[in-house]
């Protein structure tokens, strides 16, 4: 009897298990000499979405399969990586969906609110227009543009969170990308980072100029003593500009908690999230305790260096060398002056002038709407100290960068938040969280 030949037909069970990859299982074509070719075939035969199907900001990086991978790793359906967005470094479908549809969702919500507002409905005005005009009567006539705090401030903040997300999405994905493209920048990651820093610089610069103008026209301009004069009577009511700036800044920091999850994950993601939470806590506490003048000046002091940092990163992503180094030097000096020296002076001022300058009869809990007391100011101090711990950690990283520039002669590379060790020539694929079974976790920017 002749020897029984090995069945050359494909394994039906294997075909059923690999049906989603459209790759045929050919056991008689694999030998010791072509294992690498079989592995390459198992990856190249898998269908990947076309690069034209998604916008540039959803382009994800992939890496080639390891040459040490076995045939079982390439063909086993249990070892295929699940859906995963490489840029966001997450498998959370909610975050991936929001990252792809944030513009449509935010514009849809804004369209509903403004359409109902123009149609004459009353409820949209509680969200679009600032509420709680002051009706208090005191020694001087209270003007109509003075406001107090109230529950409807939450709606105004939520409305501006949606507006900020919509503005960020439009600039990030439809306006700012034109700049690096016109300059010949073809690297997707550099383009994405440039747009992120461009949005950050545009917002911070605009908000800082508005906040500085409000501060310039205030009675406490360049005077820490006037930040606590006649507390709390003159602090319960706020000018329109001060309250608007405060609530919009609150919305911005709340939106930042969202944006750090839909942007490329950074090395200091946890520190950045902690910074945002501490900042939001500080803003809300100062607003609730009627220390809005202190909070207003404090936000201006803390935001000033970030303008130079964002500009330095933008020029570096465009390929410049000298200008980013110069801007980073200005940023480093302004960081020390504002975030440490001026911040410490303001912490001392609220601990001393914020309590001792207030008469005993107007302190907490005797006087209504007064929160001037050492226990309450101590709570603010605790939050400020937490913020300083994060800032000191970042300052340590800034000193390491300055050491590279001044001693080693290297270019300024802010390693607080970017992972610049990724090779620029790294290939990219466009996919909506699907990596076609290739594990790219080692390539993710942390």
Short mmCIF file of C-alpha atoms in Angstrom, two decimals:
data_model
loop_
_atom_site.label_atom_id
_atom_site.label_comp_id
_atom_site.label_asym_id
_atom_site.label_seq_id
_atom_site.Cartn_x
_atom_site.Cartn_y
_atom_site.Cartn_z
CA UNK A 1 0.00 0.00 0.00
CA UNK A 2 1.42 3.37 -0.91
CA UNK A 3 2.12 5.78 1.97
CA UNK A 4 -0.71 8.06 2.93
CA UNK A 5 -0.05 11.61 1.79
CA UNK A 6 -0.49 14.55 4.10
CA UNK A 7 -3.79 16.32 3.50
CA UNK A 8 -3.09 19.44 1.52
CA UNK A 9 -6.51 21.01 2.00
CA UNK A 10 -6.78 23.89 4.42
CA UNK A 11 -7.80 23.25 7.98
CA UNK A 12 -11.48 24.26 8.21
CA UNK A 13 -11.33 25.02 11.92
CA UNK A 14 -8.32 27.25 11.42
CA UNK A 15 -10.07 29.06 8.60
CA UNK A 16 -13.07 29.67 10.82
CA UNK A 17 -10.86 31.05 13.59
CA UNK A 18 -8.98 33.32 11.17
CA UNK A 19 -11.90 34.46 9.09
CA UNK A 20 -11.68 38.00 10.39
CA UNK A 21 -8.11 38.36 9.07
CA UNK A 22 -8.89 37.05 5.55
CA UNK A 23 -5.60 35.06 5.71
CA UNK A 24 -5.59 31.47 4.46
CA UNK A 25 -3.97 28.87 6.63
CA UNK A 26 -1.58 26.83 4.53
CA UNK A 27 0.14 24.17 6.68
CA UNK A 28 1.93 22.56 3.74
CA UNK A 29 3.60 25.82 2.69
CA UNK A 30 5.39 26.51 5.98
CA UNK A 31 8.83 25.13 6.47
CA UNK A 32 11.81 25.97 8.60
CA UNK A 33 13.21 28.14 5.88
CA UNK A 34 10.20 30.40 5.32
CA UNK A 35 8.84 31.01 8.79
CA UNK A 36 9.65 34.72 8.52
CA UNK A 37 7.82 34.89 5.22
CA UNK A 38 4.79 33.23 6.75
CA UNK A 39 4.79 35.73 9.59
CA UNK A 40 5.02 38.65 7.15
CA UNK A 41 2.18 37.14 5.13
CA UNK A 42 -0.02 36.77 8.20
CA UNK A 43 0.35 40.49 8.94
CA UNK A 44 0.22 41.89 5.43
CA UNK A 45 -2.84 39.85 4.52
CA UNK A 46 -4.86 41.43 7.32
CA UNK A 47 -7.09 44.24 6.17
CA UNK A 48 -6.28 47.70 7.52
CA UNK A 49 -8.42 50.80 6.96
CA UNK A 50 -7.36 53.11 4.19
CA UNK A 51 -5.30 56.14 5.20
CA UNK A 52 -7.79 58.41 3.42
CA UNK A 53 -10.66 57.23 5.60
CA UNK A 54 -9.60 59.16 8.68
CA UNK A 55 -8.29 62.70 9.31
CA UNK A 56 -4.61 63.22 9.97
CA UNK A 57 -5.04 63.58 13.73
CA UNK A 58 -6.23 59.97 13.99
CA UNK A 59 -3.07 58.56 12.37
CA UNK A 60 -1.57 55.95 14.57
CA UNK A 61 1.92 54.53 14.62
CA UNK A 62 2.67 50.88 14.15
CA UNK A 63 5.81 48.82 14.38
CA UNK A 64 6.88 45.84 12.41
CA UNK A 65 6.42 42.43 14.01
CA UNK A 66 9.39 41.14 15.91
CA UNK A 67 11.57 38.72 13.98
CA UNK A 68 11.64 36.50 17.02
CA UNK A 69 7.90 35.98 16.90
CA UNK A 70 6.84 32.40 16.39
CA UNK A 71 4.36 31.08 13.91
CA UNK A 72 1.96 30.37 16.73
CA UNK A 73 2.09 34.01 17.85
CA UNK A 74 1.24 35.18 14.34
CA UNK A 75 -1.61 32.76 13.76
CA UNK A 76 -3.17 32.28 17.19
CA UNK A 77 -6.41 34.27 17.42
CA UNK A 78 -6.15 34.37 21.23
CA UNK A 79 -2.93 36.39 20.97
CA UNK A 80 -4.20 39.05 18.63
CA UNK A 81 -4.19 42.49 20.25
CA UNK A 82 -7.69 43.90 20.82
CA UNK A 83 -8.82 47.23 19.47
CA UNK A 84 -6.53 49.90 20.77
CA UNK A 85 -5.83 53.53 19.91
CA UNK A 86 -2.06 53.87 19.89
CA UNK A 87 -1.92 57.66 20.07
CA UNK A 88 -4.31 57.86 23.02
CA UNK A 89 -2.72 54.75 24.57
CA UNK A 90 -6.12 53.45 25.59
CA UNK A 91 -8.63 50.78 24.76
CA UNK A 92 -11.48 52.75 26.31
CA UNK A 93 -14.13 52.97 23.58
CA UNK A 94 -15.70 56.07 25.14
CA UNK A 95 -12.47 58.09 24.97
CA UNK A 96 -11.75 56.88 21.44
CA UNK A 97 -15.28 57.80 20.33
CA UNK A 98 -15.06 61.25 21.93
CA UNK A 99 -11.69 61.90 20.30
CA UNK A 100 -13.19 61.20 16.87
CA UNK A 101 -16.52 62.97 17.35
CA UNK A 102 -15.79 65.84 19.75
CA UNK A 103 -16.27 68.52 17.12
CA UNK A 104 -19.58 67.18 15.83
CA UNK A 105 -20.91 66.62 19.35
CA UNK A 106 -19.90 70.05 20.66
CA UNK A 107 -21.23 71.88 17.60
CA UNK A 108 -24.47 69.94 17.86
CA UNK A 109 -24.95 70.98 21.49
CA UNK A 110 -24.10 74.61 20.72
CA UNK A 111 -26.48 74.63 17.75
CA UNK A 112 -29.36 73.38 19.93
CA UNK A 113 -28.69 75.98 22.64
CA UNK A 114 -28.39 78.95 20.26
CA UNK A 115 -31.32 77.87 18.09
CA UNK A 116 -33.60 77.71 21.11
CA UNK A 117 -32.19 81.02 22.36
CA UNK A 118 -32.94 82.76 19.05
CA UNK A 119 -36.38 81.12 18.98
CA UNK A 120 -37.30 82.92 22.20
CA UNK A 121 -36.97 80.14 24.78
CA UNK A 122 -35.82 81.20 28.22
CA UNK A 123 -33.75 78.20 29.34
CA UNK A 124 -30.80 78.79 26.95
CA UNK A 125 -30.14 82.21 28.48
CA UNK A 126 -29.27 80.49 31.76
CA UNK A 127 -26.43 78.75 29.95
CA UNK A 128 -25.32 81.35 27.40
CA UNK A 129 -25.60 84.56 29.44
CA UNK A 130 -23.99 85.18 32.81
CA UNK A 131 -26.57 85.30 35.59
CA UNK A 132 -26.94 86.71 39.12
CA UNK A 133 -26.70 90.46 38.69
CA UNK A 134 -26.17 92.23 41.97
CA UNK A 135 -29.20 93.74 43.73
CA UNK A 136 -27.37 94.71 46.92
CA UNK A 137 -27.63 98.24 48.21
CA UNK A 138 -24.69 99.85 49.96
CA UNK A 139 -23.11 103.26 50.33
CA UNK A 140 -22.46 103.65 46.63
CA UNK A 141 -24.81 102.90 43.79
CA UNK A 142 -24.44 99.36 42.58
CA UNK A 143 -24.10 99.33 38.81
CA UNK A 144 -25.93 96.84 36.68
CA UNK A 145 -22.71 95.23 35.44
CA UNK A 146 -21.77 93.96 38.91
CA UNK A 147 -22.53 90.35 39.75
CA UNK A 148 -22.59 87.94 42.65
CA UNK A 149 -22.02 84.21 42.66
CA UNK A 150 -24.95 81.79 42.25
CA UNK A 151 -26.02 78.29 41.26
CA UNK A 152 -26.50 79.23 37.60
CA UNK A 153 -22.76 79.85 37.33
CA UNK A 154 -22.41 76.06 36.89
CA UNK A 155 -24.46 76.21 33.68
CA UNK A 156 -22.37 79.08 32.33
CA UNK A 157 -19.18 77.12 33.03
CA UNK A 158 -20.55 74.00 31.31
CA UNK A 159 -21.52 76.07 28.26
CA UNK A 160 -17.99 77.43 27.99
CA UNK A 161 -16.48 73.98 28.42
CA UNK A 162 -18.33 72.92 25.26
CA UNK A 163 -17.31 76.12 23.47
CA UNK A 164 -13.65 75.68 24.36
CA UNK A 165 -13.66 72.05 23.20
CA UNK A 166 -15.27 73.09 19.90
CA UNK A 167 -12.78 75.93 19.35
CA UNK A 168 -9.87 73.66 20.19
CA UNK A 169 -11.07 70.97 17.77
CA UNK A 170 -11.52 73.46 14.91
CA UNK A 171 -8.09 75.03 15.37
CA UNK A 172 -6.34 71.76 16.12
CA UNK A 173 -7.64 69.75 13.19
CA UNK A 174 -8.71 72.26 10.53
CA UNK A 175 -6.81 75.55 10.88
CA UNK A 176 -3.38 75.10 12.49
CA UNK A 177 -2.29 72.07 10.41
CA UNK A 178 -2.01 74.37 7.38
CA UNK A 179 1.05 76.08 8.90
CA UNK A 180 3.43 73.08 9.08
CA UNK A 181 2.13 71.75 5.78
CA UNK A 182 2.95 75.04 4.05
CA UNK A 183 6.45 74.86 5.54
CA UNK A 184 6.99 71.35 4.24
CA UNK A 185 6.60 69.44 7.52
CA UNK A 186 5.49 65.92 6.57
CA UNK A 187 5.94 64.13 9.91
CA UNK A 188 2.50 63.46 11.36
CA UNK A 189 3.65 63.55 14.96
CA UNK A 190 5.40 66.90 14.58
CA UNK A 191 2.31 68.32 12.92
CA UNK A 192 0.06 67.04 15.69
CA UNK A 193 2.31 68.38 18.44
CA UNK A 194 2.64 71.74 16.71
CA UNK A 195 -1.14 72.09 16.57
CA UNK A 196 -1.51 71.16 20.24
CA UNK A 197 1.05 73.75 21.28
CA UNK A 198 -0.48 76.29 18.89
CA UNK A 199 -3.88 75.95 20.52
CA UNK A 200 -2.32 76.19 23.97
CA UNK A 201 -0.40 79.36 23.12
CA UNK A 202 -3.37 81.04 21.41
CA UNK A 203 -5.71 80.44 24.33
CA UNK A 204 -3.26 81.29 27.10
CA UNK A 205 -2.08 84.44 25.33
CA UNK A 206 -5.65 85.61 24.68
CA UNK A 207 -6.93 84.85 28.17
CA UNK A 208 -3.85 86.39 29.79
CA UNK A 209 -4.30 89.64 27.85
CA UNK A 210 -7.99 89.80 28.82
CA UNK A 211 -7.20 89.02 32.45
CA UNK A 212 -4.42 91.60 32.54
CA UNK A 213 -6.79 94.24 31.17
CA UNK A 214 -9.32 93.44 33.90
CA UNK A 215 -6.54 93.64 36.49
CA UNK A 216 -5.25 96.93 35.05
CA UNK A 217 -8.63 98.61 35.52
CA UNK A 218 -9.16 97.21 39.02
CA UNK A 219 -8.45 98.93 42.36
CA UNK A 220 -5.97 96.18 43.34
CA UNK A 221 -3.64 96.62 40.35
CA UNK A 222 -0.02 96.10 41.52
CA UNK A 223 -1.12 96.12 45.16
CA UNK A 224 -1.47 93.04 47.33
CA UNK A 225 -2.88 95.12 50.19
CA UNK A 226 -5.86 96.24 48.09
CA UNK A 227 -6.71 92.62 47.33
CA UNK A 228 -8.14 92.36 50.85
CA UNK A 229 -9.37 95.91 51.51
CA UNK A 230 -12.92 96.06 52.91
CA UNK A 231 -13.30 92.31 52.85
CA UNK A 232 -15.91 90.85 52.39
CA UNK A 233 -18.27 93.72 51.54
CA UNK A 234 -16.46 94.80 48.37
CA UNK A 235 -15.65 91.21 47.42
CA UNK A 236 -19.12 89.70 47.39
CA UNK A 237 -19.98 91.69 44.28
CA UNK A 238 -17.71 91.39 41.24
CA UNK A 239 -17.40 93.41 38.04
CA UNK A 240 -18.61 91.71 34.91
CA UNK A 241 -15.08 91.29 33.56
CA UNK A 242 -13.74 89.66 36.71
CA UNK A 243 -16.56 87.14 36.99
CA UNK A 244 -16.46 86.33 33.28
CA UNK A 245 -12.71 85.77 33.40
CA UNK A 246 -13.01 83.59 36.49
CA UNK A 247 -15.76 81.36 35.11
CA UNK A 248 -14.18 80.98 31.67
CA UNK A 249 -10.86 80.07 33.24
CA UNK A 250 -12.66 77.47 35.35
CA UNK A 251 -14.17 76.06 32.16
CA UNK A 252 -10.74 75.97 30.54
CA UNK A 253 -9.19 73.97 33.36
CA UNK A 254 -12.13 71.59 33.40
CA UNK A 255 -11.77 71.09 29.64
CA UNK A 256 -8.08 70.35 30.16
CA UNK A 257 -9.01 67.31 32.24
CA UNK A 258 -10.78 66.04 29.14
CA UNK A 259 -8.17 67.06 26.58
CA UNK A 260 -5.23 65.32 28.27
CA UNK A 261 -7.13 62.07 27.74
CA UNK A 262 -7.83 62.64 24.03
CA UNK A 263 -4.34 63.90 23.20
CA UNK A 264 -1.25 61.75 22.77
CA UNK A 265 -0.37 60.47 26.20
CA UNK A 266 2.61 62.19 27.74
CA UNK A 267 5.32 61.06 30.12
CA UNK A 268 4.00 63.25 32.95
CA UNK A 269 0.33 62.42 32.39
CA UNK A 270 -0.32 61.70 36.08
CA UNK A 271 1.48 64.85 37.21
CA UNK A 272 -0.42 66.93 34.66
CA UNK A 273 -3.74 65.46 35.81
CA UNK A 274 -2.86 66.17 39.44
CA UNK A 275 -1.89 69.74 38.48
CA UNK A 276 -5.26 70.30 36.79
CA UNK A 277 -7.18 68.88 39.75
CA UNK A 278 -5.25 71.05 42.24
CA UNK A 279 -5.71 74.14 40.07
CA UNK A 280 -9.46 73.56 39.73
CA UNK A 281 -9.72 73.05 43.49
CA UNK A 282 -7.85 76.29 44.13
CA UNK A 283 -10.00 78.26 41.66
CA UNK A 284 -13.26 76.92 43.09
CA UNK A 285 -12.21 77.47 46.72
CA UNK A 286 -11.09 81.06 46.10
CA UNK A 287 -14.38 81.70 44.27
CA UNK A 288 -16.46 80.20 47.08
CA UNK A 289 -14.54 82.05 49.83
CA UNK A 290 -14.74 85.44 48.01
CA UNK A 291 -10.98 85.60 47.46
CA UNK A 292 -11.53 86.25 43.76
CA UNK A 293 -9.08 89.14 43.63
CA UNK A 294 -6.33 86.88 44.93
CA UNK A 295 -7.33 84.12 42.52
CA UNK A 296 -7.43 86.53 39.58
CA UNK A 297 -3.88 87.76 40.11
CA UNK A 298 -2.65 84.28 40.93
CA UNK A 299 -3.90 82.90 37.59
CA UNK A 300 -2.17 85.70 35.70
CA UNK A 301 1.09 85.00 37.51
CA UNK A 302 0.94 81.25 36.88
CA UNK A 303 -0.05 81.43 33.19
CA UNK A 304 2.61 83.89 32.06
CA UNK A 305 5.57 81.46 31.54
CA UNK A 306 3.44 78.98 29.60
CA UNK A 307 3.22 81.44 26.71
CA UNK A 308 6.97 81.17 26.10
CA UNK A 309 6.98 77.39 26.56
CA UNK A 310 4.26 76.86 23.97
CA UNK A 311 6.00 79.21 21.52
CA UNK A 312 9.35 77.44 22.02
CA UNK A 313 7.79 74.05 21.31
CA UNK A 314 5.98 75.34 18.23
CA UNK A 315 9.22 76.60 16.65
CA UNK A 316 11.04 73.43 17.58
CA UNK A 317 8.41 71.29 15.84
CA UNK A 318 8.87 73.50 12.77
CA UNK A 319 12.55 72.58 12.69
CA UNK A 320 14.15 75.71 14.16
CA UNK A 321 17.09 75.43 16.59
CA UNK A 322 18.23 78.82 17.89
CA UNK A 323 14.86 80.46 18.47
CA UNK A 324 13.41 77.59 20.58
CA UNK A 325 16.54 77.62 22.77
CA UNK A 326 16.19 81.37 23.33
CA UNK A 327 12.48 81.10 24.13
CA UNK A 328 13.17 78.22 26.48
CA UNK A 329 15.70 80.39 28.31
CA UNK A 330 13.10 83.15 28.72
CA UNK A 331 10.61 80.56 29.86
CA UNK A 332 13.01 79.19 32.49
CA UNK A 333 13.71 82.63 33.96
CA UNK A 334 10.03 83.59 33.99
CA UNK A 335 9.20 80.23 35.59
CA UNK A 336 11.42 80.98 38.59
CA UNK A 337 10.17 84.55 38.92
CA UNK A 338 6.44 83.82 38.63
CA UNK A 339 5.75 80.25 39.71
CA UNK A 340 8.10 80.29 42.69
CA UNK A 341 9.09 83.79 43.82
CA UNK A 342 5.83 85.67 43.09
CA UNK A 343 3.77 82.64 44.06
CA UNK A 344 5.52 82.53 47.45
CA UNK A 345 4.90 86.26 47.93
CA UNK A 346 1.21 85.78 47.23
CA UNK A 347 1.03 82.84 49.63
CA UNK A 348 2.53 85.04 52.33
CA UNK A 349 0.17 87.89 51.50
CA UNK A 350 -3.00 85.81 51.88
CA UNK A 351 -1.74 84.32 55.14
CA UNK A 352 -0.87 87.73 56.64
CA UNK A 353 -2.84 90.46 54.88
CA UNK A 354 -5.78 88.17 54.09
CA UNK A 355 -6.41 87.66 57.79
CA UNK A 356 -4.77 90.42 59.87
CA UNK A 357 -6.04 93.21 57.60
CA UNK A 358 -9.64 92.10 58.18
CA UNK A 359 -11.13 93.42 61.45
CA UNK A 360 -12.16 90.85 64.03
CA UNK A 361 -15.82 91.78 63.73
CA UNK A 362 -15.71 90.96 59.99
CA UNK A 363 -14.03 87.59 60.27
CA UNK A 364 -15.47 84.11 60.00
CA UNK A 365 -17.89 83.01 61.43
CA UNK A 366 -19.17 86.26 62.97
CA UNK A 367 -19.69 88.31 59.82
CA UNK A 368 -21.93 87.06 56.98
CA UNK A 369 -20.20 86.04 53.73
CA UNK A 370 -16.83 86.29 55.44
CA UNK A 371 -14.30 83.47 55.30
CA UNK A 372 -11.30 85.36 56.65
CA UNK A 373 -9.91 82.99 59.26
CA UNK A 374 -6.73 81.01 59.71
CA UNK A 375 -8.42 77.58 59.32
CA UNK A 376 -9.94 78.53 55.94
CA UNK A 377 -6.82 80.30 54.73
CA UNK A 378 -4.90 77.26 55.93
CA UNK A 379 -6.95 75.09 53.57
CA UNK A 380 -5.98 77.38 50.70
CA UNK A 381 -2.37 77.19 51.82
CA UNK A 382 -2.50 73.40 51.77
CA UNK A 383 -3.71 73.43 48.15
CA UNK A 384 -1.05 75.99 47.23
CA UNK A 385 1.64 73.81 48.79
CA UNK A 386 0.46 70.82 46.77
CA UNK A 387 0.73 72.94 43.67
CA UNK A 388 4.26 73.98 44.63
CA UNK A 389 5.32 70.35 45.02
CA UNK A 390 4.28 69.64 41.42
CA UNK A 391 5.94 72.83 40.19
CA UNK A 392 9.18 72.00 42.00
CA UNK A 393 9.25 68.57 40.35
CA UNK A 394 8.83 70.20 36.94
CA UNK A 395 11.48 72.78 37.80
CA UNK A 396 13.90 69.91 38.48
CA UNK A 397 13.24 68.61 34.97
CA UNK A 398 13.73 72.11 33.55
CA UNK A 399 17.14 72.30 35.24
CA UNK A 400 18.10 69.03 33.56
CA UNK A 401 17.21 70.55 30.19
CA UNK A 402 19.24 73.68 30.95
CA UNK A 403 22.18 71.46 31.86
CA UNK A 404 21.97 69.82 28.45
CA UNK A 405 21.87 73.20 26.70
CA UNK A 406 24.48 75.12 28.69
CA UNK A 407 26.98 72.34 29.46
CA UNK A 408 26.56 69.75 26.72
CA UNK A 409 25.54 72.20 24.00
CA UNK A 410 22.46 70.24 22.99
CA UNK A 411 19.14 71.70 21.87
CA UNK A 412 16.45 72.60 24.41
CA UNK A 413 14.03 69.71 24.73
CA UNK A 414 11.44 70.14 27.45
CA UNK A 415 11.21 66.63 28.87
CA UNK A 416 8.44 67.48 31.27
CA UNK A 417 5.70 66.33 28.91
CA UNK A 418 6.99 65.14 25.54
CA UNK A 419 8.44 61.82 24.56
CA UNK A 420 10.81 62.89 21.81
CA UNK A 421 12.71 59.61 21.66
CA UNK A 422 10.32 58.27 19.04
CA UNK A 423 12.02 58.07 15.65
CA UNK A 424 10.72 60.60 13.17
CA UNK A 425 10.91 58.11 10.33
CA UNK A 426 8.64 55.72 12.16
CA UNK A 427 5.88 54.50 9.87
CA UNK A 428 2.28 55.44 10.54
CA UNK A 429 -1.02 53.83 9.74
CA UNK A 430 -4.46 55.35 9.90
CA UNK A 431 -6.92 53.40 11.96
CA UNK A 432 -9.73 54.05 14.39
CA UNK A 433 -8.28 52.19 17.33
CA UNK A 434 -7.66 48.97 15.33
CA UNK A 435 -4.02 47.94 15.08
CA UNK A 436 -4.64 44.92 12.85
CA UNK A 437 -3.36 42.56 15.48
CA UNK A 438 0.04 44.24 15.81
CA UNK A 439 1.07 45.02 19.37
CA UNK A 440 2.35 48.60 19.29
CA UNK A 441 2.41 49.23 23.01
CA UNK A 442 6.17 49.58 23.04
CA UNK A 443 5.92 52.42 20.52
CA UNK A 444 3.40 54.51 22.42
CA UNK A 445 4.48 57.88 23.61
CA UNK A 446 4.22 57.99 27.34
#
